[in-house]
Coordinates of C-alpha atoms in Angstrom, one line a residue:
M1 CA 0.2 0.0 -0.2
L2 CA 3.1 2.8 1.1
Q3 CA 5.2 2.2 -2.0
E4 CA 2.0 2.1 -4.5
C5 CA 0.6 5.5 -3.3
Q6 CA 3.7 7.2 -3.1
E7 CA 4.8 5.8 -6.6
Q8 CA 1.7 7.1 -7.8
Y9 CA 1.4 10.4 -5.6
A10 CA 4.8 10.9 -7.2
R11 CA 3.3 10.4 -11.3
K12 CA 0.4 12.5 -10.1
L13 CA -2.1 9.7 -11.0
P14 CA -5.4 9.4 -8.9
F15 CA -5.8 7.1 -6.0
V16 CA -7.8 6.4 -2.6
L17 CA -7.5 4.4 0.5
F18 CA -10.0 4.2 2.9
R19 CA -11.2 1.7 6.0
K20 CA -14.3 1.1 7.0
P21 CA -15.6 1.8 10.8
N22 CA -14.2 -1.3 12.8
S23 CA -12.9 -3.0 9.8
D24 CA -8.9 -4.7 9.6
Q25 CA -9.0 -4.5 5.9
V26 CA -7.8 -1.0 3.6
I27 CA -9.1 -1.2 0.1
T28 CA -6.5 1.1 -2.3
L29 CA -8.0 2.2 -5.7
L30 CA -4.9 3.2 -8.2
Q31 CA -6.3 4.8 -11.3
K32 CA -5.0 3.9 -14.3
D33 CA -4.3 7.7 -15.7
A34 CA -5.1 11.1 -15.0
T35 CA -8.5 11.5 -16.8
L36 CA -11.5 12.8 -14.0
H37 CA -14.5 10.9 -14.3
K38 CA -17.5 12.5 -13.5
V39 CA -20.9 10.8 -12.6
S40 CA -23.8 11.7 -14.4
D41 CA -26.6 9.1 -13.7
Y42 CA -25.2 7.6 -10.2
K43 CA -25.3 4.0 -12.2
E44 CA -21.6 3.9 -12.4
K45 CA -19.5 1.6 -10.1
G46 CA -16.2 2.9 -8.1
F47 CA -15.6 5.2 -5.5
V48 CA -17.3 8.7 -5.6
F49 CA -16.0 12.2 -4.1
A50 CA -18.6 14.7 -4.6
T51 CA -19.2 18.7 -3.2
F52 CA -21.5 19.9 -0.4
M53 CA -23.2 21.9 -3.5
G54 CA -23.6 18.1 -5.3
N55 CA -22.9 19.9 -7.9
E56 CA -19.5 18.1 -8.7
S57 CA -19.7 13.8 -8.1
F58 CA -16.2 12.7 -9.3
I59 CA -15.7 9.0 -9.5
L60 CA -12.6 6.7 -9.7
P61 CA -14.1 3.8 -11.6
A62 CA -14.0 0.0 -10.7
T63 CA -12.7 -0.6 -14.1
E64 CA -10.2 2.2 -14.5
C65 CA -8.7 0.9 -11.1
Q66 CA -5.6 -1.4 -9.8
V67 CA -7.7 -2.7 -6.8
I68 CA -5.3 -3.6 -3.7
I69 CA -6.4 -5.2 -0.1
R70 CA -4.5 -5.5 3.0
T71 CA -5.1 -5.9 6.4
F72 CA -4.3 -2.8 8.1
E73 CA -2.4 -3.0 11.8
T74 CA -3.6 -0.6 13.9
K75 CA -0.8 1.0 15.7
L76 CA -2.2 2.4 19.3
R77 CA -1.3 6.0 19.7
S78 CA -2.2 8.2 22.7
L79 CA -3.6 11.4 21.6
R80 CA -3.2 14.6 23.6
A81 CA -5.7 17.3 24.4
L82 CA -4.9 20.6 22.8
S83 CA -4.8 23.7 25.0
T84 CA -6.7 26.8 24.9
E85 CA -4.2 28.9 23.6
E86 CA -2.9 26.6 20.9
I87 CA -6.5 26.3 19.3
E88 CA -8.2 29.7 19.9
N89 CA -7.9 33.1 17.6
E90 CA -9.5 36.1 19.1
T91 CA -10.5 37.0 14.9
K92 CA -11.8 33.6 14.1
K93 CA -13.3 33.7 17.1
V94 CA -15.3 37.2 16.5
R95 CA -15.9 36.1 13.0
H96 CA -17.6 32.6 13.8
T97 CA -19.6 33.9 16.7
N98 CA -21.0 36.6 14.7
L99 CA -21.6 34.7 12.2
V100 CA -23.5 32.0 15.0
K101 CA -25.9 35.5 16.3
K102 CA -26.9 36.2 12.2
G103 CA -28.3 32.8 11.8
I104 CA -30.0 32.7 15.4
S105 CA -31.5 36.2 14.0
H106 CA -32.6 34.8 10.9
I107 CA -34.4 31.6 12.8
E108 CA -36.0 34.1 15.0
N109 CA -37.0 36.1 12.4
G110 CA -38.8 32.3 10.9
D111 CA -36.5 32.4 7.7
F112 CA -35.2 28.9 8.8
S113 CA -35.5 26.3 12.0
K114 CA -32.1 25.1 11.4
V115 CA -28.9 26.0 9.7
V116 CA -25.3 24.6 10.4
L117 CA -22.5 27.2 9.7
S118 CA -19.0 26.3 9.6
R119 CA -15.7 27.8 9.2
R120 CA -12.3 26.8 8.0
E121 CA -8.9 27.1 9.3
T122 CA -5.6 27.4 7.8
L123 CA -2.3 25.5 9.3
L124 CA 1.3 25.9 8.3
I125 CA 2.2 22.2 8.0
N126 CA 6.3 21.0 7.4
D127 CA 7.4 17.6 5.9
F128 CA 3.5 16.2 5.6
D129 CA 3.5 12.9 5.1
F130 CA -0.3 11.7 3.7
L131 CA 0.3 8.4 4.5
D132 CA 1.4 7.9 7.9
T133 CA -1.6 10.9 8.8
F134 CA -4.1 8.4 7.4
N135 CA -2.4 5.3 9.5
K136 CA -2.2 8.0 12.4
L137 CA -6.4 8.9 11.3
A138 CA -7.2 5.0 10.6
S139 CA -5.3 3.8 14.5
A140 CA -6.7 6.7 16.6
Y141 CA -10.7 6.5 15.1
T142 CA -11.3 3.0 14.5
S143 CA -14.9 3.1 14.8
A144 CA -14.6 6.0 11.9
F145 CA -14.5 5.8 7.8
A146 CA -11.2 7.0 7.6
Y147 CA -10.1 8.1 4.0
C148 CA -7.4 9.8 2.0
F149 CA -8.5 11.0 -1.3
Y150 CA -6.1 12.0 -4.3
H151 CA -6.6 13.4 -7.9
P152 CA -4.5 16.3 -9.6
K153 CA -7.5 18.3 -10.6
V154 CA -9.4 17.9 -7.4
G155 CA -6.4 17.7 -5.0
L156 CA -5.3 15.7 -1.6
W157 CA -7.7 15.1 1.0
L158 CA -8.3 13.2 4.1
G159 CA -10.1 12.5 7.2
A160 CA -12.2 10.6 9.5
F161 CA -15.6 10.4 10.3
S162 CA -18.6 8.0 11.4
E163 CA -21.3 10.0 9.5
Q164 CA -22.9 7.4 7.2
L165 CA -25.0 8.7 4.4
I166 CA -26.9 5.8 3.2
F167 CA -25.8 2.4 2.5
A168 CA -27.9 0.6 -0.1
K169 CA -28.4 -2.9 -1.5
G170 CA -31.3 -4.3 -3.6
R171 CA -33.7 -2.6 -2.8
N172 CA -32.8 -2.6 1.0
F173 CA -31.4 0.5 3.2
R174 CA -29.7 2.1 6.2
T175 CA -28.5 5.4 6.9
M176 CA -28.6 7.4 10.5
A177 CA -29.3 10.8 12.1
V178 CA -26.6 12.1 13.8
A179 CA -26.7 15.7 15.2
G180 CA -25.4 17.6 18.3
S181 CA -21.9 17.5 20.3
Q182 CA -20.2 17.5 22.9
L183 CA -17.2 16.5 24.9
Y184 CA -17.1 12.8 25.3
V185 CA -16.1 11.8 28.9
E186 CA -14.7 8.0 29.8
N187 CA -17.2 6.4 32.5
A188 CA -19.5 9.2 32.9
P189 CA -22.8 9.7 32.1
T190 CA -24.3 12.0 28.5
F191 CA -26.4 14.3 29.5
W192 CA -28.3 16.3 26.4
G193 CA -30.2 19.6 26.6
S194 CA -33.2 20.7 24.3
K195 CA -30.7 22.6 22.2
E196 CA -29.2 19.4 21.0
V197 CA -32.0 17.0 21.2
T198 CA -33.8 19.7 19.0
E199 CA -31.1 19.8 16.4
Q200 CA -31.1 15.5 16.0
Q201 CA -34.7 15.3 15.8
L202 CA -35.2 18.0 12.8
V203 CA -32.5 15.8 10.8
T204 CA -34.5 12.2 12.1
D205 CA -38.1 13.8 10.9
F206 CA -36.6 15.5 7.8
I207 CA -35.0 11.8 6.5
F208 CA -38.2 10.0 7.9
S209 CA -40.4 12.3 6.0
N210 CA -38.9 12.8 2.7
L211 CA -37.3 8.7 2.6
S212 CA -41.3 7.7 3.4
R213 CA -42.3 8.6 0.4
V214 CA -40.1 6.5 -1.7
S215 CA -40.1 3.4 0.6
S216 CA -42.6 0.3 1.1
E217 CA -41.6 0.1 4.7
I218 CA -39.3 2.0 7.2
H219 CA -38.1 1.8 11.3
V220 CA -36.7 4.2 13.1
S221 CA -34.8 3.3 16.4
E222 CA -34.8 5.4 19.6
P223 CA -32.7 8.2 19.6
Y224 CA -29.0 7.0 21.5
T225 CA -25.5 8.5 22.1
L226 CA -22.9 7.5 19.7
R227 CA -19.2 8.7 20.7
A228 CA -17.1 9.7 17.5
G229 CA -13.2 10.4 18.4
N230 CA -13.3 13.3 21.5
L231 CA -17.1 14.1 20.8
A232 CA -20.1 12.6 21.6
H233 CA -23.5 12.7 19.2
I234 CA -27.1 11.7 19.6
K235 CA -27.9 9.4 16.7
T236 CA -31.4 7.3 15.2
D237 CA -30.8 4.7 13.1
I238 CA -33.2 4.5 10.3
T239 CA -33.6 1.6 8.2
G240 CA -36.2 0.3 5.6
T241 CA -36.7 -0.8 1.7
F242 CA -37.5 1.1 -1.3
N243 CA -40.1 1.3 -4.0
N244 CA -39.4 -1.1 -6.7
E245 CA -39.1 2.5 -9.0
M246 CA -36.9 4.2 -6.8
Q247 CA -33.0 5.2 -8.4
L248 CA -29.8 5.7 -6.2
K249 CA -30.0 9.5 -7.9
D250 CA -33.3 10.2 -6.5
V251 CA -32.0 9.1 -3.3
L252 CA -29.4 10.9 -2.5
S253 CA -31.1 14.3 -4.5
I254 CA -33.6 13.9 -1.6
L255 CA -31.1 13.4 1.4
H256 CA -28.0 15.3 0.1
P257 CA -27.4 18.1 1.8
T258 CA -29.3 16.3 5.4
P259 CA -30.2 18.8 8.1
A260 CA -27.2 17.8 9.7
V261 CA -24.7 19.9 7.1
C262 CA -27.0 22.2 5.6
G263 CA -30.7 23.6 7.7
F264 CA -34.1 23.0 7.8
P265 CA -35.7 24.4 5.4
K266 CA -32.7 23.1 3.2
D267 CA -33.0 25.5 0.1
V268 CA -33.3 28.5 2.5
A269 CA -30.1 27.8 4.9
L270 CA -28.7 26.9 1.9
N271 CA -28.5 29.9 0.8
F272 CA -27.8 31.7 3.9
I273 CA -24.9 29.3 4.3
V274 CA -23.5 30.4 0.4
A275 CA -23.9 34.5 1.4
N276 CA -22.8 34.3 4.7
E277 CA -20.0 31.8 5.8
G278 CA -17.5 34.0 3.1
Y279 CA -15.7 30.4 1.8
D280 CA -16.5 27.5 -0.8
R281 CA -16.7 24.7 1.6
R282 CA -16.3 21.8 -2.0
F283 CA -15.6 18.7 -0.4
Y284 CA -16.1 19.7 3.3
A285 CA -19.9 18.5 4.4
G286 CA -20.3 16.6 0.9
F287 CA -20.3 12.9 0.1
L288 CA -18.0 9.8 -0.7
G289 CA -17.8 6.1 -0.5
E290 CA -18.4 2.6 -2.4
L291 CA -20.5 3.3 -5.2
N292 CA -22.8 0.7 -6.7
F293 CA -19.8 -1.8 -5.9
D294 CA -18.4 -3.3 -2.3
F295 CA -14.7 -3.8 -3.5
E296 CA -14.5 -6.5 -0.8
S297 CA -17.1 -8.9 -1.8
E298 CA -17.7 -7.7 -5.1
E299 CA -21.2 -7.5 -5.0
Q300 CA -23.7 -4.6 -5.9
A301 CA -24.2 -2.1 -3.1
S302 CA -23.1 1.1 -2.3
D303 CA -21.6 2.3 1.2
L304 CA -21.6 6.1 1.1
Y305 CA -20.3 8.7 4.6
V306 CA -20.8 12.4 4.9
N307 CA -17.2 13.9 4.6
L308 CA -16.7 15.7 8.2
R309 CA -14.0 16.0 10.0
C310 CA -11.7 16.2 7.3
M311 CA -8.7 18.4 5.6
E312 CA -7.4 19.3 2.5
I313 CA -4.0 19.9 2.0
E314 CA -2.5 22.4 -0.8
D315 CA 1.5 22.4 -0.7
N316 CA 2.7 23.1 2.8
L317 CA -1.0 24.6 3.8
A318 CA -3.7 22.3 5.8
H319 CA -7.4 23.7 5.8
I320 CA -9.7 22.1 8.0
Y321 CA -13.5 22.0 8.4
I322 CA -15.5 22.5 11.4
G323 CA -19.0 23.4 12.0
G324 CA -22.5 22.9 13.7
G325 CA -25.9 22.8 13.8
I326 CA -27.7 26.2 15.2
T327 CA -31.3 26.3 16.0
V328 CA -33.4 29.1 18.3
D329 CA -31.4 27.9 21.4
S330 CA -28.0 28.1 20.2
D331 CA -25.2 30.1 22.1
A332 CA -23.0 32.0 19.7
E333 CA -19.9 31.1 22.5
S334 CA -21.1 27.6 22.8
E335 CA -20.9 26.8 19.1
W336 CA -17.8 28.4 18.6
Q337 CA -16.4 25.9 21.5
E338 CA -17.8 23.2 19.6
T339 CA -16.1 24.1 16.5
V340 CA -12.5 24.4 18.8
N341 CA -13.7 20.6 20.2
K342 CA -14.0 19.5 16.2
S343 CA -11.1 20.5 15.7
Q344 CA -9.2 18.5 17.4
T345 CA -9.8 15.6 15.9
I346 CA -7.6 16.8 13.0
K347 CA -5.1 19.0 15.0
N348 CA -4.4 16.2 17.3
I349 CA -3.2 14.1 14.2
L350 CA -1.2 16.6 12.5
F351 CA 0.5 18.1 16.0

């Protein structure tokens, strides 16, 4: 895996390596040339990499890639908690809290009930090693989907997260509603406030109501606490069976972006994000994963994840993307702190 990917990167040829949650297998796809393949109808087979806006979706086609599957050896690594001085910046804080206050104001005016607001931090890095960083991500977050994606016309991206957009095999599917965040404390009970409960319920209701229209049956679990690295979230599992005529392209247009990464109502929240965040999210909060092909079993299935807790590498810079859901009960100071907590997922890998 190491030598092949290093050679691929040196030749500026596309590749992806990924490790699924709780798996000991790393799957590597090495594309044969530098062609940028776009998804047209989501009937293609391969590894898809899609933007937050959904206007661009690229794929490493299975037929154009060498596939290597190897056992991943977890290297246990203790993660240090970064101090406030290392991760806070007053200018960034003022900018983000002002953005949150503006979002709350629009919620109070009835424009939308939730909006997800994010920010990007750019850090100077030296001697970046993408393979070492992937290994650290996969070792530190064993229950997450960890990946490293490269295309010379797209860039170099890495991340680790647990939020599955959808798994679909035949007509059966499973997805999840994940929202609300707080620091995870080992061996301590987790209590959720009304803000986090409301935020997560909005996501659950959105997914359930929209998928109910295209499903012959659908089931929703009770909410429970999900641990994701140093954070805890509220999670609901949703499973079901699609109607016979349902196509994956239609399902993705219904789901993406969900209120967990955008807001509700979706179109109004999306317009606010584009007009006010001040930067292009690109592939942050987009989706990625196996499209119509399970590379281990070679069966037809799609296993797609939301691209959260990720970074984009550009020369000697690391762009880290972080955000949080805003509701009428949000507090700007607390929302800033939530992004600080989330940033540690990536920062304690880099430093």
